[in-house]
């Protein structure tokens, strides 16, 4: 991905995976230049590669730009030059934050691997992940998943991440988004199978 000249506006890249990107120059993931302003939130850079022997940036290269990174992981990225497998800063400002971005500011991210970088990278020297909480099943009907707690009963299994929870694998006879109602063909307090009826 090539980002050039966002002007006074800001480009936000959110929950995006950059996997096995390949570039003969610049960066295998993102090259950010020309006074661009970019936030990278909750992203993954995995196996990105720059084959250039003179310029690094296996995952990200920054040239005259302002970049802020939140809750983003870097694994297995490589630069042919041997400089900046994860991040290469030619000029500009890049900051790796050890906090989560909105709306997960109250969460603490999981610290990952030490970043391989070239040039001045402000903030933390580590990558981060897991800003949204994994969903957890509860028995409270008011839990809607916004904080990761999700009303999921009758054998249901909570899945997904904070803000987008699901409840699946209900016990036989139960259904609905929270496994709290009877499935088709079942009724009563215990959601028993309906008796057969002659037609």
PDB file of C-alpha atoms in Angstrom:
ATOM      1  CA  UNK A   1       0.000   0.000   0.000  1.00  0.00           C
ATOM      2  CA  UNK A   2       1.301   3.443  -0.945  1.00  0.00           C
ATOM      3  CA  UNK A   3       0.020   6.468   1.001  1.00  0.00           C
ATOM      4  CA  UNK A   4       0.985   9.897  -0.296  1.00  0.00           C
ATOM      5  CA  UNK A   5      -0.148  13.371   0.708  1.00  0.00           C
ATOM      6  CA  UNK A   6      -3.222  13.155   2.951  1.00  0.00           C
ATOM      7  CA  UNK A   7      -3.097  16.946   3.345  1.00  0.00           C
ATOM      8  CA  UNK A   8      -4.508  18.218   6.645  1.00  0.00           C
ATOM      9  CA  UNK A   9      -6.694  15.119   6.913  1.00  0.00           C
ATOM     10  CA  UNK A  10      -5.771  11.847   8.548  1.00  0.00           C
ATOM     11  CA  UNK A  11      -5.956   8.355   7.097  1.00  0.00           C
ATOM     12  CA  UNK A  12      -6.878   5.690   9.657  1.00  0.00           C
ATOM     13  CA  UNK A  13      -6.106   2.056   8.850  1.00  0.00           C
ATOM     14  CA  UNK A  14      -8.082  -0.160  11.208  1.00  0.00           C
ATOM     15  CA  UNK A  15      -8.230  -3.933  11.783  1.00  0.00           C
ATOM     16  CA  UNK A  16      -6.377  -4.693   8.539  1.00  0.00           C
ATOM     17  CA  UNK A  17      -3.986  -7.584   7.946  1.00  0.00           C
ATOM     18  CA  UNK A  18      -0.970  -7.088   5.688  1.00  0.00           C
ATOM     19  CA  UNK A  19       0.269 -10.599   4.951  1.00  0.00           C
ATOM     20  CA  UNK A  20       3.106 -11.722   2.675  1.00  0.00           C
ATOM     21  CA  UNK A  21       3.370  -8.341   0.964  1.00  0.00           C
ATOM     22  CA  UNK A  22       6.329  -8.041  -1.410  1.00  0.00           C
ATOM     23  CA  UNK A  23       8.057  -4.953  -2.806  1.00  0.00           C
ATOM     24  CA  UNK A  24      11.275  -4.503  -4.750  1.00  0.00           C
ATOM     25  CA  UNK A  25      11.704  -1.094  -3.107  1.00  0.00           C
ATOM     26  CA  UNK A  26      10.154   0.916  -0.298  1.00  0.00           C
ATOM     27  CA  UNK A  27       8.139  -1.498   1.929  1.00  0.00           C
ATOM     28  CA  UNK A  28       6.338  -4.811   1.647  1.00  0.00           C
ATOM     29  CA  UNK A  29       3.433  -3.551   3.756  1.00  0.00           C
ATOM     30  CA  UNK A  30       2.961   0.247   3.613  1.00  0.00           C
ATOM     31  CA  UNK A  31       5.065   3.088   2.258  1.00  0.00           C
ATOM     32  CA  UNK A  32       3.903   6.383   3.807  1.00  0.00           C
ATOM     33  CA  UNK A  33       5.257   9.635   2.384  1.00  0.00           C
ATOM     34  CA  UNK A  34       4.666  13.245   1.273  1.00  0.00           C
ATOM     35  CA  UNK A  35       3.529  14.779   4.573  1.00  0.00           C
ATOM     36  CA  UNK A  36       0.848  12.160   5.103  1.00  0.00           C
ATOM     37  CA  UNK A  37      -0.799  11.765   8.511  1.00  0.00           C
ATOM     38  CA  UNK A  38      -1.681   8.153   9.285  1.00  0.00           C
ATOM     39  CA  UNK A  39      -3.023   6.193  12.255  1.00  0.00           C
ATOM     40  CA  UNK A  40      -2.515   2.412  12.209  1.00  0.00           C
ATOM     41  CA  UNK A  41      -4.918   0.758  14.646  1.00  0.00           C
ATOM     42  CA  UNK A  42      -5.346  -2.937  15.509  1.00  0.00           C
ATOM     43  CA  UNK A  43      -3.520  -4.120  12.372  1.00  0.00           C
ATOM     44  CA  UNK A  44      -1.285  -7.102  11.640  1.00  0.00           C
ATOM     45  CA  UNK A  45       1.910  -7.119   9.569  1.00  0.00           C
ATOM     46  CA  UNK A  46       2.987 -10.699   8.896  1.00  0.00           C
ATOM     47  CA  UNK A  47       5.581 -11.981   6.453  1.00  0.00           C
ATOM     48  CA  UNK A  48       5.941  -8.684   4.581  1.00  0.00           C
ATOM     49  CA  UNK A  49       9.178  -8.313   2.642  1.00  0.00           C
ATOM     50  CA  UNK A  50      11.195  -5.655   0.856  1.00  0.00           C
ATOM     51  CA  UNK A  51      13.868  -7.063  -1.457  1.00  0.00           C
ATOM     52  CA  UNK A  52      15.727  -3.753  -1.836  1.00  0.00           C
ATOM     53  CA  UNK A  53      19.333  -3.966  -0.699  1.00  0.00           C
ATOM     54  CA  UNK A  54      19.581  -0.204  -0.191  1.00  0.00           C
ATOM     55  CA  UNK A  55      16.339   0.664   1.604  1.00  0.00           C
ATOM     56  CA  UNK A  56      14.641  -1.155   4.474  1.00  0.00           C
ATOM     57  CA  UNK A  57      11.090  -1.432   5.655  1.00  0.00           C
ATOM     58  CA  UNK A  58       9.923  -5.000   5.446  1.00  0.00           C
ATOM     59  CA  UNK A  59       6.538  -3.922   6.869  1.00  0.00           C
ATOM     60  CA  UNK A  60       6.509  -0.092   6.983  1.00  0.00           C
ATOM     61  CA  UNK A  61       8.636   2.676   5.524  1.00  0.00           C
ATOM     62  CA  UNK A  62       8.098   6.315   6.517  1.00  0.00           C
ATOM     63  CA  UNK A  63       9.375   9.298   4.529  1.00  0.00           C
ATOM     64  CA  UNK A  64       8.304  12.821   5.523  1.00  0.00           C
ATOM     65  CA  UNK A  65       5.139  11.666   7.297  1.00  0.00           C
ATOM     66  CA  UNK A  66       3.529  11.465  10.730  1.00  0.00           C
ATOM     67  CA  UNK A  67       2.435   8.002  11.848  1.00  0.00           C
ATOM     68  CA  UNK A  68       0.883   6.710  15.087  1.00  0.00           C
ATOM     69  CA  UNK A  69       0.580   2.970  15.741  1.00  0.00           C
ATOM     70  CA  UNK A  70      -1.781   1.372  18.291  1.00  0.00           C
ATOM     71  CA  UNK A  71      -2.368  -2.292  19.123  1.00  0.00           C
ATOM     72  CA  UNK A  72      -0.573  -3.570  16.027  1.00  0.00           C
ATOM     73  CA  UNK A  73       1.529  -6.724  15.758  1.00  0.00           C
ATOM     74  CA  UNK A  74       4.604  -7.422  13.606  1.00  0.00           C
ATOM     75  CA  UNK A  75       5.821 -10.965  12.889  1.00  0.00           C
ATOM     76  CA  UNK A  76       8.166 -12.464  10.318  1.00  0.00           C
ATOM     77  CA  UNK A  77       8.831  -9.317   8.276  1.00  0.00           C
ATOM     78  CA  UNK A  78      12.158  -8.928   6.459  1.00  0.00           C
ATOM     79  CA  UNK A  79      14.142  -6.237   4.679  1.00  0.00           C
ATOM     80  CA  UNK A  80      16.706  -7.213   2.049  1.00  0.00           C
ATOM     81  CA  UNK A  81      18.977  -4.413   3.219  1.00  0.00           C
ATOM     82  CA  UNK A  82      19.062  -5.837   6.732  1.00  0.00           C
ATOM     83  CA  UNK A  83      17.774  -2.518   8.088  1.00  0.00           C
ATOM     84  CA  UNK A  84      14.307  -2.229   9.589  1.00  0.00           C
ATOM     85  CA  UNK A  85      12.609  -5.571   9.090  1.00  0.00           C
ATOM     86  CA  UNK A  86       9.509  -4.068  10.728  1.00  0.00           C
ATOM     87  CA  UNK A  87       9.873  -0.284  10.487  1.00  0.00           C
ATOM     88  CA  UNK A  88      12.233   1.921   8.464  1.00  0.00           C
ATOM     89  CA  UNK A  89      12.176   5.681   9.061  1.00  0.00           C
ATOM     90  CA  UNK A  90      13.932   7.769   6.460  1.00  0.00           C
ATOM     91  CA  UNK A  91      12.459  11.008   7.804  1.00  0.00           C
ATOM     92  CA  UNK A  92       9.310  12.015   9.585  1.00  0.00           C
ATOM     93  CA  UNK A  93       7.770  11.007  12.907  1.00  0.00           C
ATOM     94  CA  UNK A  94       6.482   7.580  13.900  1.00  0.00           C
ATOM     95  CA  UNK A  95       5.263   6.651  17.372  1.00  0.00           C
ATOM     96  CA  UNK A  96       4.413   3.174  18.652  1.00  0.00           C
ATOM     97  CA  UNK A  97       1.944   3.506  21.531  1.00  0.00           C
ATOM     98  CA  UNK A  98       1.678   1.022  24.399  1.00  0.00           C
ATOM     99  CA  UNK A  99      -2.015   1.849  24.773  1.00  0.00           C
ATOM    100  CA  UNK A 100      -5.117   0.917  22.808  1.00  0.00           C
ATOM    101  CA  UNK A 101      -6.946   3.332  20.527  1.00  0.00           C
ATOM    102  CA  UNK A 102     -10.552   4.432  20.908  1.00  0.00           C
ATOM    103  CA  UNK A 103     -12.992   2.809  21.684  1.00  0.00           C
ATOM    104  CA  UNK A 104     -10.717   0.440  23.631  1.00  0.00           C
ATOM    105  CA  UNK A 105      -8.812   3.038  25.642  1.00  0.00           C
ATOM    106  CA  UNK A 106      -9.631   1.335  28.947  1.00  0.00           C
ATOM    107  CA  UNK A 107      -8.093  -1.961  27.772  1.00  0.00           C
ATOM    108  CA  UNK A 108      -4.440  -2.946  28.111  1.00  0.00           C
ATOM    109  CA  UNK A 109      -2.863  -4.422  24.966  1.00  0.00           C
ATOM    110  CA  UNK A 110      -0.734  -7.556  25.017  1.00  0.00           C
ATOM    111  CA  UNK A 111       2.965  -6.813  24.512  1.00  0.00           C
ATOM    112  CA  UNK A 112       4.472  -8.733  21.625  1.00  0.00           C
ATOM    113  CA  UNK A 113       7.878  -9.059  20.010  1.00  0.00           C
ATOM    114  CA  UNK A 114      10.685  -6.500  20.033  1.00  0.00           C
ATOM    115  CA  UNK A 115      10.501  -4.413  16.860  1.00  0.00           C
ATOM    116  CA  UNK A 116      13.326  -4.512  14.333  1.00  0.00           C
ATOM    117  CA  UNK A 117      13.601  -0.888  13.277  1.00  0.00           C
ATOM    118  CA  UNK A 118      15.872   1.606  11.562  1.00  0.00           C
ATOM    119  CA  UNK A 119      15.844   5.317  12.277  1.00  0.00           C
ATOM    120  CA  UNK A 120      14.078   7.113  15.097  1.00  0.00           C
ATOM    121  CA  UNK A 121      10.927   5.388  16.306  1.00  0.00           C
ATOM    122  CA  UNK A 122       9.293   7.091  19.271  1.00  0.00           C
ATOM    123  CA  UNK A 123       7.384   5.391  22.058  1.00  0.00           C
ATOM    124  CA  UNK A 124       7.532   1.688  22.763  1.00  0.00           C
ATOM    125  CA  UNK A 125      10.059  -0.662  21.134  1.00  0.00           C
ATOM    126  CA  UNK A 126       7.516  -3.519  21.117  1.00  0.00           C
ATOM    127  CA  UNK A 127       4.577  -4.571  19.003  1.00  0.00           C
ATOM    128  CA  UNK A 128       1.130  -4.970  20.606  1.00  0.00           C
ATOM    129  CA  UNK A 129      -2.139  -6.807  20.044  1.00  0.00           C
ATOM    130  CA  UNK A 130      -5.408  -7.873  21.685  1.00  0.00           C
ATOM    131  CA  UNK A 131      -6.963  -4.471  22.352  1.00  0.00           C
ATOM    132  CA  UNK A 132     -10.569  -5.681  21.981  1.00  0.00           C
ATOM    133  CA  UNK A 133     -11.478  -8.152  24.734  1.00  0.00           C
ATOM    134  CA  UNK A 134     -12.518 -11.663  23.683  1.00  0.00           C
ATOM    135  CA  UNK A 135     -16.211 -12.257  24.352  1.00  0.00           C
ATOM    136  CA  UNK A 136     -17.164 -14.047  27.579  1.00  0.00           C
ATOM    137  CA  UNK A 137     -20.523 -15.724  28.235  1.00  0.00           C
ATOM    138  CA  UNK A 138     -22.589 -14.364  31.139  1.00  0.00           C
ATOM    139  CA  UNK A 139     -26.069 -14.963  32.555  1.00  0.00           C
ATOM    140  CA  UNK A 140     -27.012 -11.281  32.725  1.00  0.00           C
ATOM    141  CA  UNK A 141     -29.537 -10.260  30.013  1.00  0.00           C
ATOM    142  CA  UNK A 142     -28.171  -6.706  30.079  1.00  0.00           C
ATOM    143  CA  UNK A 143     -24.713  -7.778  28.854  1.00  0.00           C
ATOM    144  CA  UNK A 144     -24.706  -6.833  25.162  1.00  0.00           C
ATOM    145  CA  UNK A 145     -21.022  -7.435  24.369  1.00  0.00           C
ATOM    146  CA  UNK A 146     -19.873  -3.815  24.302  1.00  0.00           C
ATOM    147  CA  UNK A 147     -17.318  -4.624  27.023  1.00  0.00           C
ATOM    148  CA  UNK A 148     -16.763  -8.247  25.985  1.00  0.00           C
ATOM    149  CA  UNK A 149     -19.382  -9.663  28.383  1.00  0.00           C
ATOM    150  CA  UNK A 150     -22.247 -11.227  26.414  1.00  0.00           C
ATOM    151  CA  UNK A 151     -25.509 -12.779  27.565  1.00  0.00           C
ATOM    152  CA  UNK A 152     -25.154 -16.391  26.384  1.00  0.00           C
ATOM    153  CA  UNK A 153     -26.941 -19.219  28.234  1.00  0.00           C
ATOM    154  CA  UNK A 154     -28.231 -22.791  27.860  1.00  0.00           C
ATOM    155  CA  UNK A 155     -24.924 -24.248  26.758  1.00  0.00           C
ATOM    156  CA  UNK A 156     -24.128 -21.434  24.327  1.00  0.00           C
ATOM    157  CA  UNK A 157     -20.517 -20.644  23.503  1.00  0.00           C
ATOM    158  CA  UNK A 158     -19.546 -16.960  23.330  1.00  0.00           C
ATOM    159  CA  UNK A 159     -17.343 -16.059  20.383  1.00  0.00           C
ATOM    160  CA  UNK A 160     -15.928 -12.990  18.681  1.00  0.00           C
ATOM    161  CA  UNK A 161     -14.390  -9.846  20.102  1.00  0.00           C
ATOM    162  CA  UNK A 162     -15.691  -6.987  22.193  1.00  0.00           C
ATOM    163  CA  UNK A 163     -18.420  -5.149  20.312  1.00  0.00           C
ATOM    164  CA  UNK A 164     -19.197  -8.029  17.921  1.00  0.00           C
ATOM    165  CA  UNK A 165     -20.024 -11.017  20.125  1.00  0.00           C
ATOM    166  CA  UNK A 166     -21.914 -14.136  19.090  1.00  0.00           C
ATOM    167  CA  UNK A 167     -23.531 -17.013  20.984  1.00  0.00           C
ATOM    168  CA  UNK A 168     -23.579 -20.373  19.201  1.00  0.00           C
ATOM    169  CA  UNK A 169     -23.747 -24.142  19.893  1.00  0.00           C
ATOM    170  CA  UNK A 170     -26.883 -23.908  22.074  1.00  0.00           C
ATOM    171  CA  UNK A 171     -28.165 -26.961  23.876  1.00  0.00           C
ATOM    172  CA  UNK A 172     -30.727 -28.962  21.909  1.00  0.00           C
ATOM    173  CA  UNK A 173     -34.042 -27.157  21.875  1.00  0.00           C
ATOM    174  CA  UNK A 174     -32.648 -23.678  22.396  1.00  0.00           C
ATOM    175  CA  UNK A 175     -31.868 -20.958  19.855  1.00  0.00           C
ATOM    176  CA  UNK A 176     -31.899 -17.236  19.175  1.00  0.00           C
ATOM    177  CA  UNK A 177     -28.990 -14.780  19.401  1.00  0.00           C
ATOM    178  CA  UNK A 178     -28.395 -15.627  23.091  1.00  0.00           C
ATOM    179  CA  UNK A 179     -29.591 -19.269  23.222  1.00  0.00           C
ATOM    180  CA  UNK A 180     -32.336 -17.913  25.489  1.00  0.00           C
ATOM    181  CA  UNK A 181     -35.419 -18.911  23.502  1.00  0.00           C
ATOM    182  CA  UNK A 182     -36.861 -22.097  22.129  1.00  0.00           C
ATOM    183  CA  UNK A 183     -35.793 -23.203  18.686  1.00  0.00           C
ATOM    184  CA  UNK A 184     -38.379 -24.074  16.050  1.00  0.00           C
ATOM    185  CA  UNK A 185     -40.107 -27.327  16.960  1.00  0.00           C
ATOM    186  CA  UNK A 186     -39.492 -26.899  20.693  1.00  0.00           C
ATOM    187  CA  UNK A 187     -41.591 -25.176  23.366  1.00  0.00           C
ATOM    188  CA  UNK A 188     -42.289 -24.850  27.071  1.00  0.00           C
ATOM    189  CA  UNK A 189     -40.156 -23.729  30.001  1.00  0.00           C
ATOM    190  CA  UNK A 190     -37.445 -26.259  29.209  1.00  0.00           C
ATOM    191  CA  UNK A 191     -37.794 -26.002  25.418  1.00  0.00           C
ATOM    192  CA  UNK A 192     -38.899 -29.622  25.035  1.00  0.00           C
ATOM    193  CA  UNK A 193     -39.611 -31.101  21.615  1.00  0.00           C
ATOM    194  CA  UNK A 194     -43.167 -30.454  20.441  1.00  0.00           C
ATOM    195  CA  UNK A 195     -45.343 -33.576  20.234  1.00  0.00           C
ATOM    196  CA  UNK A 196     -46.107 -34.921  16.798  1.00  0.00           C
ATOM    197  CA  UNK A 197     -49.520 -34.059  15.419  1.00  0.00           C
ATOM    198  CA  UNK A 198     -51.596 -36.101  13.010  1.00  0.00           C
ATOM    199  CA  UNK A 199     -52.525 -34.383   9.763  1.00  0.00           C
TER     200      UNK A 199
END
